[in-house]
mmCIF file of C-alpha atoms in Angstrom:
data_model
loop_
_atom_site.group_PDB
_atom_site.id
_atom_site.type_symbol
_atom_site.label_atom_id
_atom_site.label_comp_id
_atom_site.label_asym_id
_atom_site.label_seq_id
_atom_site.Cartn_x
_atom_site.Cartn_y
_atom_site.Cartn_z
ATOM 1 C CA UNK Z 28 197.918 52.496 240.950
ATOM 2 C CA UNK Z 29 195.923 55.565 239.916
ATOM 3 C CA UNK Z 30 196.472 58.604 242.082
ATOM 4 C CA UNK Z 31 193.157 59.785 243.568
ATOM 5 C CA UNK Z 32 191.963 63.154 242.349
ATOM 6 C CA UNK Z 33 192.497 65.999 244.783
ATOM 7 C CA UNK Z 34 189.435 67.416 246.503
ATOM 8 C CA UNK Z 35 188.811 71.112 246.755
ATOM 9 C CA UNK Z 36 186.852 72.336 249.758
ATOM 10 C CA UNK Z 37 185.710 75.391 247.802
ATOM 11 C CA UNK Z 38 184.090 73.213 245.122
ATOM 12 C CA UNK Z 39 182.353 71.039 247.726
ATOM 13 C CA UNK Z 40 180.996 74.116 249.507
ATOM 14 C CA UNK Z 41 179.927 75.722 246.215
ATOM 15 C CA UNK Z 42 177.950 72.627 245.236
ATOM 16 C CA UNK Z 43 176.348 72.327 248.678
ATOM 17 C CA UNK Z 44 175.476 76.020 248.798
ATOM 18 C CA UNK Z 45 173.719 75.676 245.450
ATOM 19 C CA UNK Z 46 171.590 72.727 246.625
ATOM 20 C CA UNK Z 47 170.744 74.545 249.851
ATOM 21 C CA UNK Z 48 169.546 77.673 248.041
ATOM 22 C CA UNK Z 49 167.647 75.608 245.465
ATOM 23 C CA UNK Z 50 165.549 74.029 248.221
ATOM 24 C CA UNK Z 51 164.857 77.387 249.870
ATOM 25 C CA UNK Z 52 163.744 78.914 246.563
ATOM 26 C CA UNK Z 53 161.592 75.932 245.553
ATOM 27 C CA UNK Z 54 159.754 75.553 248.872
ATOM 28 C CA UNK Z 55 158.843 79.091 249.865
ATOM 29 C CA UNK Z 56 156.512 79.006 252.846
ATOM 30 C CA UNK Z 57 152.801 79.492 252.039
ATOM 31 C CA UNK Z 58 150.592 82.248 253.403
ATOM 32 C CA UNK Z 59 152.548 85.243 252.118
ATOM 33 C CA UNK Z 60 154.575 86.363 249.124
ATOM 34 C CA UNK Z 61 158.272 85.486 249.301
ATOM 35 C CA UNK Z 62 160.982 88.122 249.076
ATOM 36 C CA UNK Z 63 161.354 89.345 245.494
ATOM 37 C CA UNK Z 64 164.924 88.074 245.245
ATOM 38 C CA UNK Z 65 163.735 84.558 246.127
ATOM 39 C CA UNK Z 66 161.201 84.472 243.279
ATOM 40 C CA UNK Z 67 162.158 83.975 239.632
ATOM 41 C CA UNK Z 68 161.852 86.981 237.355
ATOM 42 C CA UNK Z 69 158.529 86.704 235.449
ATOM 43 C CA UNK Z 70 160.319 87.029 232.085
ATOM 44 C CA UNK Z 71 163.086 89.544 231.340
ATOM 45 C CA UNK Z 72 165.147 90.563 234.360
ATOM 46 C CA UNK Z 73 167.168 88.812 237.023
ATOM 47 C CA UNK Z 74 166.805 87.859 240.688
ATOM 48 C CA UNK Z 75 168.956 85.849 243.090
ATOM 49 C CA UNK Z 76 166.597 82.890 242.578
ATOM 50 C CA UNK Z 77 167.473 82.887 238.875
ATOM 51 C CA UNK Z 78 171.123 82.188 239.692
ATOM 52 C CA UNK Z 79 170.473 78.896 241.487
ATOM 53 C CA UNK Z 80 169.759 76.446 238.661
ATOM 54 C CA UNK Z 81 172.602 77.633 236.381
ATOM 55 C CA UNK Z 82 174.931 77.408 239.380
ATOM 56 C CA UNK Z 83 173.863 73.789 239.865
ATOM 57 C CA UNK Z 84 174.771 73.120 236.228
ATOM 58 C CA UNK Z 85 178.093 74.896 236.776
ATOM 59 C CA UNK Z 86 178.710 72.575 239.746
ATOM 60 C CA UNK Z 87 177.937 69.554 237.516
ATOM 61 C CA UNK Z 88 180.680 70.756 235.198
ATOM 62 C CA UNK Z 89 183.086 71.203 238.107
ATOM 63 C CA UNK Z 90 182.528 67.563 239.073
ATOM 64 C CA UNK Z 91 183.299 66.493 235.499
ATOM 65 C CA UNK Z 92 186.815 67.843 235.770
ATOM 66 C CA UNK Z 93 187.498 65.171 238.394
ATOM 67 C CA UNK Z 94 185.172 62.384 237.259
ATOM 68 C CA UNK Z 95 186.685 62.318 233.761
ATOM 69 C CA UNK Z 96 190.298 62.854 234.782
ATOM 70 C CA UNK Z 97 191.007 59.105 234.734
ATOM 71 C CA UNK Z 98 191.466 57.737 231.210
ATOM 72 C CA UNK Z 99 188.839 55.112 230.324
ATOM 73 C CA UNK Z 100 188.056 53.292 227.057
ATOM 74 C CA UNK Z 101 185.533 54.927 224.761
ATOM 75 C CA UNK Z 102 183.004 52.124 225.153
ATOM 76 C CA UNK Z 103 183.098 52.321 228.927
ATOM 77 C CA UNK Z 104 182.835 56.115 228.770
ATOM 78 C CA UNK Z 105 179.792 56.039 226.490
ATOM 79 C CA UNK Z 106 178.068 53.405 228.616
ATOM 80 C CA UNK Z 107 178.670 55.431 231.775
ATOM 81 C CA UNK Z 108 177.464 58.730 230.312
ATOM 82 C CA UNK Z 109 174.386 57.319 228.576
ATOM 83 C CA UNK Z 110 173.399 55.268 231.619
ATOM 84 C CA UNK Z 111 173.713 58.258 233.928
ATOM 85 C CA UNK Z 112 171.844 60.491 231.487
ATOM 86 C CA UNK Z 113 168.962 58.006 231.206
ATOM 87 C CA UNK Z 114 168.702 57.500 234.981
ATOM 88 C CA UNK Z 115 168.690 61.218 235.818
ATOM 89 C CA UNK Z 116 166.139 61.904 233.062
ATOM 90 C CA UNK Z 117 163.915 59.055 234.263
ATOM 91 C CA UNK Z 118 164.105 60.228 237.883
ATOM 92 C CA UNK Z 119 163.058 63.699 236.787
ATOM 93 C CA UNK Z 120 160.147 62.339 234.788
ATOM 94 C CA UNK Z 121 158.964 60.141 237.657
ATOM 95 C CA UNK Z 122 159.329 63.077 240.054
ATOM 96 C CA UNK Z 123 156.779 65.070 238.040
ATOM 97 C CA UNK Z 124 154.476 62.058 237.745
ATOM 98 C CA UNK Z 125 154.612 61.513 241.523
ATOM 99 C CA UNK Z 126 152.460 60.794 243.561
ATOM 100 C CA UNK Z 127 150.958 58.919 240.590
ATOM 101 C CA UNK Z 128 147.423 59.344 241.980
ATOM 102 C CA UNK Z 129 145.039 62.198 242.802
ATOM 103 C CA UNK Z 130 141.595 62.545 244.345
ATOM 104 C CA UNK Z 131 138.437 62.941 242.305
ATOM 105 C CA UNK Z 132 135.181 63.226 244.283
ATOM 106 C CA UNK Z 133 136.879 61.692 247.301
ATOM 107 C CA UNK Z 134 138.315 58.739 245.381
ATOM 108 C CA UNK Z 135 141.912 58.113 244.345
ATOM 109 C CA UNK Z 136 142.513 57.798 240.600
ATOM 110 C CA UNK Z 137 145.751 57.338 238.675
ATOM 111 C CA UNK Z 138 147.542 60.337 237.201
ATOM 112 C CA UNK Z 139 147.458 59.711 233.447
ATOM 113 C CA UNK Z 140 150.723 59.493 231.548
ATOM 114 C CA UNK Z 141 149.147 61.683 228.876
ATOM 115 C CA UNK Z 142 149.221 64.655 231.277
ATOM 116 C CA UNK Z 143 152.692 64.129 232.760
ATOM 117 C CA UNK Z 144 155.389 66.722 232.146
ATOM 118 C CA UNK Z 145 158.283 65.326 230.101
ATOM 119 C CA UNK Z 146 160.953 68.003 230.525
ATOM 120 C CA UNK Z 147 162.032 69.562 233.816
ATOM 121 C CA UNK Z 148 164.988 70.422 236.029
ATOM 122 C CA UNK Z 149 166.558 66.957 236.263
ATOM 123 C CA UNK Z 150 165.790 66.264 232.616
ATOM 124 C CA UNK Z 151 167.675 69.407 231.587
ATOM 125 C CA UNK Z 152 170.558 68.456 233.864
ATOM 126 C CA UNK Z 153 170.667 65.014 232.225
ATOM 127 C CA UNK Z 154 170.756 66.357 228.668
ATOM 128 C CA UNK Z 155 173.279 69.090 229.481
ATOM 129 C CA UNK Z 156 175.460 66.547 231.256
ATOM 130 C CA UNK Z 157 175.414 64.276 228.193
ATOM 131 C CA UNK Z 158 176.265 67.023 225.703
ATOM 132 C CA UNK Z 159 178.982 68.475 227.929
ATOM 133 C CA UNK Z 160 180.459 65.021 228.591
ATOM 134 C CA UNK Z 161 180.845 64.383 224.859
ATOM 135 C CA UNK Z 162 182.495 67.780 224.399
ATOM 136 C CA UNK Z 163 184.866 67.207 227.313
ATOM 137 C CA UNK Z 164 185.804 63.785 225.974
ATOM 138 C CA UNK Z 165 186.714 64.823 222.454
ATOM 139 C CA UNK Z 166 187.506 68.547 222.503
ATOM 140 C CA UNK Z 167 190.439 70.500 223.893
ATOM 141 C CA UNK Z 168 189.745 73.351 226.335
ATOM 142 C CA UNK Z 169 190.299 75.846 223.523
ATOM 143 C CA UNK Z 170 187.753 74.100 221.303
ATOM 144 C CA UNK Z 171 185.312 73.888 224.236
ATOM 145 C CA UNK Z 172 185.469 77.678 224.434
ATOM 146 C CA UNK Z 173 184.833 77.894 220.673
ATOM 147 C CA UNK Z 174 181.896 75.489 221.005
ATOM 148 C CA UNK Z 175 180.447 77.532 223.873
ATOM 149 C CA UNK Z 176 180.582 80.716 221.822
ATOM 150 C CA UNK Z 177 178.961 78.920 218.885
ATOM 151 C CA UNK Z 178 176.151 77.589 221.086
ATOM 152 C CA UNK Z 179 175.383 81.031 222.531
ATOM 153 C CA UNK Z 180 175.454 82.821 219.184
ATOM 154 C CA UNK Z 181 173.632 79.973 217.445
ATOM 155 C CA UNK Z 182 170.852 79.966 220.050
ATOM 156 C CA UNK Z 183 170.362 83.713 219.572
ATOM 157 C CA UNK Z 184 170.222 83.255 215.803
ATOM 158 C CA UNK Z 185 167.701 80.384 216.076
ATOM 159 C CA UNK Z 186 165.382 82.423 218.296
ATOM 160 C CA UNK Z 187 165.483 85.388 215.924
ATOM 161 C CA UNK Z 188 165.135 83.293 212.759
ATOM 162 C CA UNK Z 189 162.410 80.870 213.828
ATOM 163 C CA UNK Z 190 160.415 82.789 216.424
ATOM 164 C CA UNK Z 191 157.317 84.845 215.642
ATOM 165 C CA UNK Z 192 158.499 87.837 213.553
ATOM 166 C CA UNK Z 193 156.445 90.237 215.662
ATOM 167 C CA UNK Z 194 157.960 89.087 218.977
ATOM 168 C CA UNK Z 195 160.529 86.260 218.688
ATOM 169 C CA UNK Z 196 161.436 86.431 222.384
ATOM 170 C CA UNK Z 197 157.920 86.137 223.817
ATOM 171 C CA UNK Z 198 156.803 83.168 225.917
ATOM 172 C CA UNK Z 199 154.563 81.615 223.290
ATOM 173 C CA UNK Z 200 156.219 83.125 220.231
ATOM 174 C CA UNK Z 201 159.802 81.936 220.715
ATOM 175 C CA UNK Z 202 161.293 79.101 218.663
ATOM 176 C CA UNK Z 203 161.770 76.906 221.732
ATOM 177 C CA UNK Z 204 158.068 76.927 222.513
ATOM 178 C CA UNK Z 205 157.235 76.142 218.895
ATOM 179 C CA UNK Z 206 159.593 73.135 219.034
ATOM 180 C CA UNK Z 207 158.204 71.857 222.348
ATOM 181 C CA UNK Z 208 154.590 72.163 221.241
ATOM 182 C CA UNK Z 209 155.337 70.360 217.987
ATOM 183 C CA UNK Z 210 157.565 67.603 219.364
ATOM 184 C CA UNK Z 211 156.265 67.057 222.917
ATOM 185 C CA UNK Z 212 152.747 68.491 222.984
ATOM 186 C CA UNK Z 213 151.145 70.944 225.385
ATOM 187 C CA UNK Z 214 149.853 68.258 227.766
ATOM 188 C CA UNK Z 215 153.437 67.192 228.491
ATOM 189 C CA UNK Z 216 154.720 70.713 229.164
ATOM 190 C CA UNK Z 217 154.883 72.966 232.221
ATOM 191 C CA UNK Z 218 151.366 73.775 233.411
ATOM 192 C CA UNK Z 219 151.664 77.357 234.612
ATOM 193 C CA UNK Z 220 152.702 79.232 231.468
ATOM 194 C CA UNK Z 221 150.070 78.255 228.919
ATOM 195 C CA UNK Z 222 152.287 76.174 226.661
ATOM 196 C CA UNK Z 223 155.726 77.539 227.520
ATOM 197 C CA UNK Z 224 158.150 75.248 229.334
ATOM 198 C CA UNK Z 225 161.111 76.939 231.085
ATOM 199 C CA UNK Z 226 163.086 73.682 230.787
ATOM 200 C CA UNK Z 227 162.219 73.058 227.148
ATOM 201 C CA UNK Z 228 164.421 71.247 224.647
ATOM 202 C CA UNK Z 229 165.980 74.168 222.777
ATOM 203 C CA UNK Z 230 167.150 75.869 225.975
ATOM 204 C CA UNK Z 231 169.365 72.835 226.595
ATOM 205 C CA UNK Z 232 171.878 74.272 224.111
ATOM 206 C CA UNK Z 233 172.799 77.475 225.995
ATOM 207 C CA UNK Z 234 172.399 75.717 229.365
ATOM 208 C CA UNK Z 235 175.118 73.258 228.332
ATOM 209 C CA UNK Z 236 177.524 76.199 228.301
ATOM 210 C CA UNK Z 237 177.004 76.599 232.059
ATOM 211 C CA UNK Z 238 178.203 73.008 232.501
ATOM 212 C CA UNK Z 239 181.187 73.499 230.185
ATOM 213 C CA UNK Z 240 182.154 76.674 232.055
ATOM 214 C CA UNK Z 241 182.147 74.782 235.351
ATOM 215 C CA UNK Z 242 184.369 72.102 233.828
ATOM 216 C CA UNK Z 243 186.889 74.654 232.561
ATOM 217 C CA UNK Z 244 186.897 76.522 235.892
ATOM 218 C CA UNK Z 245 187.555 73.342 237.886
ATOM 219 C CA UNK Z 246 190.318 72.339 235.462
ATOM 220 C CA UNK Z 247 192.015 75.670 236.020
ATOM 221 C CA UNK Z 248 191.943 75.123 239.782
ATOM 222 C CA UNK Z 249 193.016 71.493 239.527
ATOM 223 C CA UNK Z 250 195.940 72.121 237.177
ATOM 224 C CA UNK Z 251 197.122 75.486 238.527
ATOM 225 C CA UNK Z 252 200.736 75.728 239.673
ATOM 226 C CA UNK Z 253 200.123 79.212 241.093
ATOM 227 C CA UNK Z 254 196.806 79.061 242.971
ATOM 228 C CA UNK Z 255 196.738 82.771 243.815
ATOM 229 C CA UNK Z 256 197.195 83.772 240.196
ATOM 230 C CA UNK Z 257 194.543 81.280 239.049
ATOM 231 C CA UNK Z 258 192.017 82.689 241.511
ATOM 232 C CA UNK Z 259 192.695 86.264 240.417
ATOM 233 C CA UNK Z 260 192.317 85.331 236.758
ATOM 234 C CA UNK Z 261 189.084 83.498 237.524
ATOM 235 C CA UNK Z 262 187.645 86.503 239.354
ATOM 236 C CA UNK Z 263 188.708 88.840 236.537
ATOM 237 C CA UNK Z 264 187.143 86.548 233.933
ATOM 238 C CA UNK Z 265 183.940 86.582 235.972
ATOM 239 C CA UNK Z 266 183.823 90.367 236.066
ATOM 240 C CA UNK Z 267 184.449 90.565 232.308
ATOM 241 C CA UNK Z 268 181.642 88.092 231.613
ATOM 242 C CA UNK Z 269 179.227 89.996 233.867
ATOM 243 C CA UNK Z 270 180.029 93.220 232.009
ATOM 244 C CA UNK Z 271 179.624 91.414 228.688
ATOM 245 C CA UNK Z 272 176.270 90.029 229.799
ATOM 246 C CA UNK Z 273 174.954 93.447 230.720
ATOM 247 C CA UNK Z 274 176.074 94.842 227.363
ATOM 248 C CA UNK Z 275 174.647 91.934 225.362
ATOM 249 C CA UNK Z 276 171.477 92.177 227.417
ATOM 250 C CA UNK Z 277 170.663 95.459 225.688
ATOM 251 C CA UNK Z 278 170.077 93.493 222.471
ATOM 252 C CA UNK Z 279 169.341 90.008 223.839
ATOM 253 C CA UNK Z 280 167.674 90.559 227.229
ATOM 254 C CA UNK Z 281 168.680 88.569 230.309
ATOM 255 C CA UNK Z 282 165.947 85.994 230.986
ATOM 256 C CA UNK Z 283 166.226 82.817 233.041
ATOM 257 C CA UNK Z 284 163.029 81.229 231.718
ATOM 258 C CA UNK Z 285 164.181 81.664 228.119
ATOM 259 C CA UNK Z 286 167.783 80.922 229.186
ATOM 260 C CA UNK Z 287 169.110 83.652 226.917
ATOM 261 C CA UNK Z 288 172.789 83.772 226.026
ATOM 262 C CA UNK Z 289 173.243 86.981 228.024
ATOM 263 C CA UNK Z 290 171.773 85.117 231.010
ATOM 264 C CA UNK Z 291 174.417 82.406 230.554
ATOM 265 C CA UNK Z 292 177.230 84.979 230.519
ATOM 266 C CA UNK Z 293 175.847 86.660 233.630
ATOM 267 C CA UNK Z 294 175.426 83.465 235.647
ATOM 268 C CA UNK Z 295 178.785 82.021 234.605
ATOM 269 C CA UNK Z 296 180.417 85.323 235.541
ATOM 270 C CA UNK Z 297 178.755 85.325 238.953
ATOM 271 C CA UNK Z 298 179.722 81.687 239.541
ATOM 272 C CA UNK Z 299 183.351 82.396 238.666
ATOM 273 C CA UNK Z 300 183.471 85.313 241.112
ATOM 274 C CA UNK Z 301 181.822 83.264 243.882
ATOM 275 C CA UNK Z 302 184.069 80.250 243.274
ATOM 276 C CA UNK Z 303 187.150 82.457 243.249
ATOM 277 C CA UNK Z 304 186.087 84.017 246.553
ATOM 278 C CA UNK Z 305 185.418 80.618 248.136
ATOM 279 C CA UNK Z 306 188.773 79.325 246.914
ATOM 280 C CA UNK Z 307 190.608 82.309 248.354
ATOM 281 C CA UNK Z 308 188.798 81.944 251.684
ATOM 282 C CA UNK Z 309 188.781 78.172 252.143
ATOM 283 C CA UNK Z 310 191.604 76.395 250.329
ATOM 284 C CA UNK Z 311 194.473 75.375 252.534
ATOM 285 C CA UNK Z 312 192.307 75.548 255.645
ATOM 286 C CA UNK Z 313 190.632 72.778 257.617
ATOM 287 C CA UNK Z 314 186.846 72.368 257.305
ATOM 288 C CA UNK Z 315 184.837 74.132 260.009
ATOM 289 C CA UNK Z 316 181.196 73.740 261.114
ATOM 290 C CA UNK Z 317 180.002 76.208 258.471
ATOM 291 C CA UNK Z 318 181.761 74.462 255.600
ATOM 292 C CA UNK Z 319 180.715 71.050 256.920
ATOM 293 C CA UNK Z 320 177.086 72.195 256.783
ATOM 294 C CA UNK Z 321 177.310 72.825 253.041
ATOM 295 C CA UNK Z 322 179.500 69.786 252.408
ATOM 296 C CA UNK Z 323 176.646 67.597 253.657
ATOM 297 C CA UNK Z 324 174.437 68.951 250.863
ATOM 298 C CA UNK Z 325 177.207 68.502 248.322
ATOM 299 C CA UNK Z 326 177.881 64.824 249.056
ATOM 300 C CA UNK Z 327 174.449 63.587 247.934
ATOM 301 C CA UNK Z 328 172.978 66.486 245.946
ATOM 302 C CA UNK Z 329 170.704 64.407 243.728
ATOM 303 C CA UNK Z 330 169.207 62.395 246.600
ATOM 304 C CA UNK Z 331 168.619 65.483 248.735
ATOM 305 C CA UNK Z 332 167.082 67.427 245.846
ATOM 306 C CA UNK Z 333 164.736 64.554 244.989
ATOM 307 C CA UNK Z 334 163.769 64.178 248.636
ATOM 308 C CA UNK Z 335 163.052 67.910 248.931
ATOM 309 C CA UNK Z 336 160.684 67.820 245.939
ATOM 310 C CA UNK Z 337 158.915 64.571 246.828
ATOM 311 C CA UNK Z 338 158.559 65.066 250.568
ATOM 312 C CA UNK Z 339 156.966 68.496 250.236
ATOM 313 C CA UNK Z 340 154.463 66.897 247.850
ATOM 314 C CA UNK Z 341 153.700 64.216 250.431
ATOM 315 C CA UNK Z 342 153.230 66.860 253.130
ATOM 316 C CA UNK Z 343 150.821 68.666 250.834
ATOM 317 C CA UNK Z 344 148.764 65.490 250.477
ATOM 318 C CA UNK Z 345 148.305 65.090 254.242
ATOM 319 C CA UNK Z 346 145.111 67.071 254.740
ATOM 320 C CA UNK Z 347 144.881 68.525 258.245
ATOM 321 C CA UNK Z 348 142.105 71.004 257.452
ATOM 322 C CA UNK Z 349 139.717 71.438 254.506
ATOM 323 C CA UNK Z 350 141.834 72.545 251.560
ATOM 324 C CA UNK Z 351 145.014 72.661 253.638
ATOM 325 C CA UNK Z 352 147.795 70.122 253.410
ATOM 326 C CA UNK Z 353 150.285 69.793 256.252
ATOM 327 C CA UNK Z 354 152.971 71.996 254.658
ATOM 328 C CA UNK Z 355 150.492 74.788 253.958
ATOM 329 C CA UNK Z 356 149.034 74.473 257.453
ATOM 330 C CA UNK Z 357 152.451 74.744 259.110
ATOM 331 C CA UNK Z 358 153.427 77.663 256.901
ATOM 332 C CA UNK Z 359 150.237 79.596 257.636
ATOM 333 C CA UNK Z 360 149.429 78.671 261.250
ATOM 334 C CA UNK Z 361 152.960 78.431 262.622
ATOM 335 C CA UNK Z 362 155.397 80.579 260.651
ATOM 336 C CA UNK Z 363 152.962 83.259 259.506
ATOM 337 C CA UNK Z 364 151.549 83.433 263.042
ATOM 338 C CA UNK Z 365 155.034 83.980 264.460
ATOM 339 C CA UNK Z 366 156.440 86.280 261.771
ATOM 340 C CA UNK Z 367 153.861 87.426 259.218
ATOM 341 C CA UNK Z 368 154.880 88.254 255.680
ATOM 342 C CA UNK Z 369 157.923 87.426 253.597
ATOM 343 C CA UNK Z 370 160.091 86.692 256.655
ATOM 344 C CA UNK Z 371 157.690 83.978 257.788
ATOM 345 C CA UNK Z 372 157.718 82.483 254.297
ATOM 346 C CA UNK Z 373 161.526 82.451 254.316
ATOM 347 C CA UNK Z 374 161.746 80.904 257.794
ATOM 348 C CA UNK Z 375 159.346 78.141 256.753
ATOM 349 C CA UNK Z 376 161.509 77.389 253.705
ATOM 350 C CA UNK Z 377 164.678 77.431 255.828
ATOM 351 C CA UNK Z 378 163.100 75.034 258.339
ATOM 352 C CA UNK Z 379 162.196 72.664 255.517
ATOM 353 C CA UNK Z 380 165.702 72.985 254.085
ATOM 354 C CA UNK Z 381 167.097 71.931 257.482
ATOM 355 C CA UNK Z 382 164.896 68.827 257.409
ATOM 356 C CA UNK Z 383 166.443 67.958 254.041
ATOM 357 C CA UNK Z 384 169.913 68.682 255.451
ATOM 358 C CA UNK Z 385 169.205 66.228 258.263
ATOM 359 C CA UNK Z 386 168.711 63.475 255.705
ATOM 360 C CA UNK Z 387 172.067 64.356 254.169
ATOM 361 C CA UNK Z 388 173.700 64.422 257.594
ATOM 362 C CA UNK Z 389 172.418 60.941 258.459
ATOM 363 C CA UNK Z 390 173.663 59.633 255.104
ATOM 364 C CA UNK Z 391 177.045 61.256 255.689
ATOM 365 C CA UNK Z 392 177.361 59.801 259.195
ATOM 366 C CA UNK Z 393 176.647 56.352 257.795
ATOM 367 C CA UNK Z 394 179.075 56.801 254.923
ATOM 368 C CA UNK Z 395 176.345 56.623 252.281
ATOM 369 C CA UNK Z 396 177.161 58.382 249.008
ATOM 370 C CA UNK Z 397 174.784 57.651 246.114
ATOM 371 C CA UNK Z 398 176.394 57.769 242.683
ATOM 372 C CA UNK Z 399 174.546 56.905 239.486
#
């Protein structure tokens, strides 16, 4: 009989915290500008919002350390990974196509496939998961570190070699944009940056390192004989990576949208420090109401994330005033009326996040855990 893998409260809370913050960042209340730290940096630079997506990828890697701990035949492994990759990618694609219809002159018409975004958040997660899963299956931890270094240096070299000579790190001049425009086409890319897609294909390479880092971190925790020493080493590694990111950023600027290698070092470093702190605070202790709150998010992260993106779209389609969907109306006429400005925007996002948490709570109470 196979011994069940141990669960770590710190990892569950880390994953749930990431999903919680992702919803808050993605659904800022309308009617006022959000706090600067809850908005992605326009290009170079870093805000708290920029840390959320890479932390989600880090959490995916953490889960791998447990999901792949049981030996399985190669055929079964490949089928599982490819199936999960395809399903997550498809869900992401359908999420951007949703609600599949829009109004033209008061009539509903179908959203054309020719204008649907191909890449996106879930699509990047799917591809990073696949690449990291193959690495975890066939490489030792030491070789995973070597691969991660090669991916970060190689990505830097590709951007410098194949981007526009005048400005290889610009939105429309970088090699990733060139690849996306050539392979996918502008109509299938992100709409708000004139041809640049922040979840484009080439950025999958450095983003995979975030997943691999999460896997290695969880392995250290899982296999440690001296938990205190492991936590201290993890925190120290995080600090070293943050310092390295800031130094590298002088030559290769930190940028979430371009997913630069210095950005990877910075976010992995921050995640290691946060995970070390959570481990020191929570492991060996019973769950409490605060940890249970985040555990609810962590049990069904994909379902809750999908719900958060789709339901806010549905609310936007319910027109309660000319040009105002229900979510906008609530944000403006309720939260901005009570607390104008960035605080009202934040409170609206938090209220919506709690609605999403309620879905997770109901699923948890009924013992529903969705696994692809």
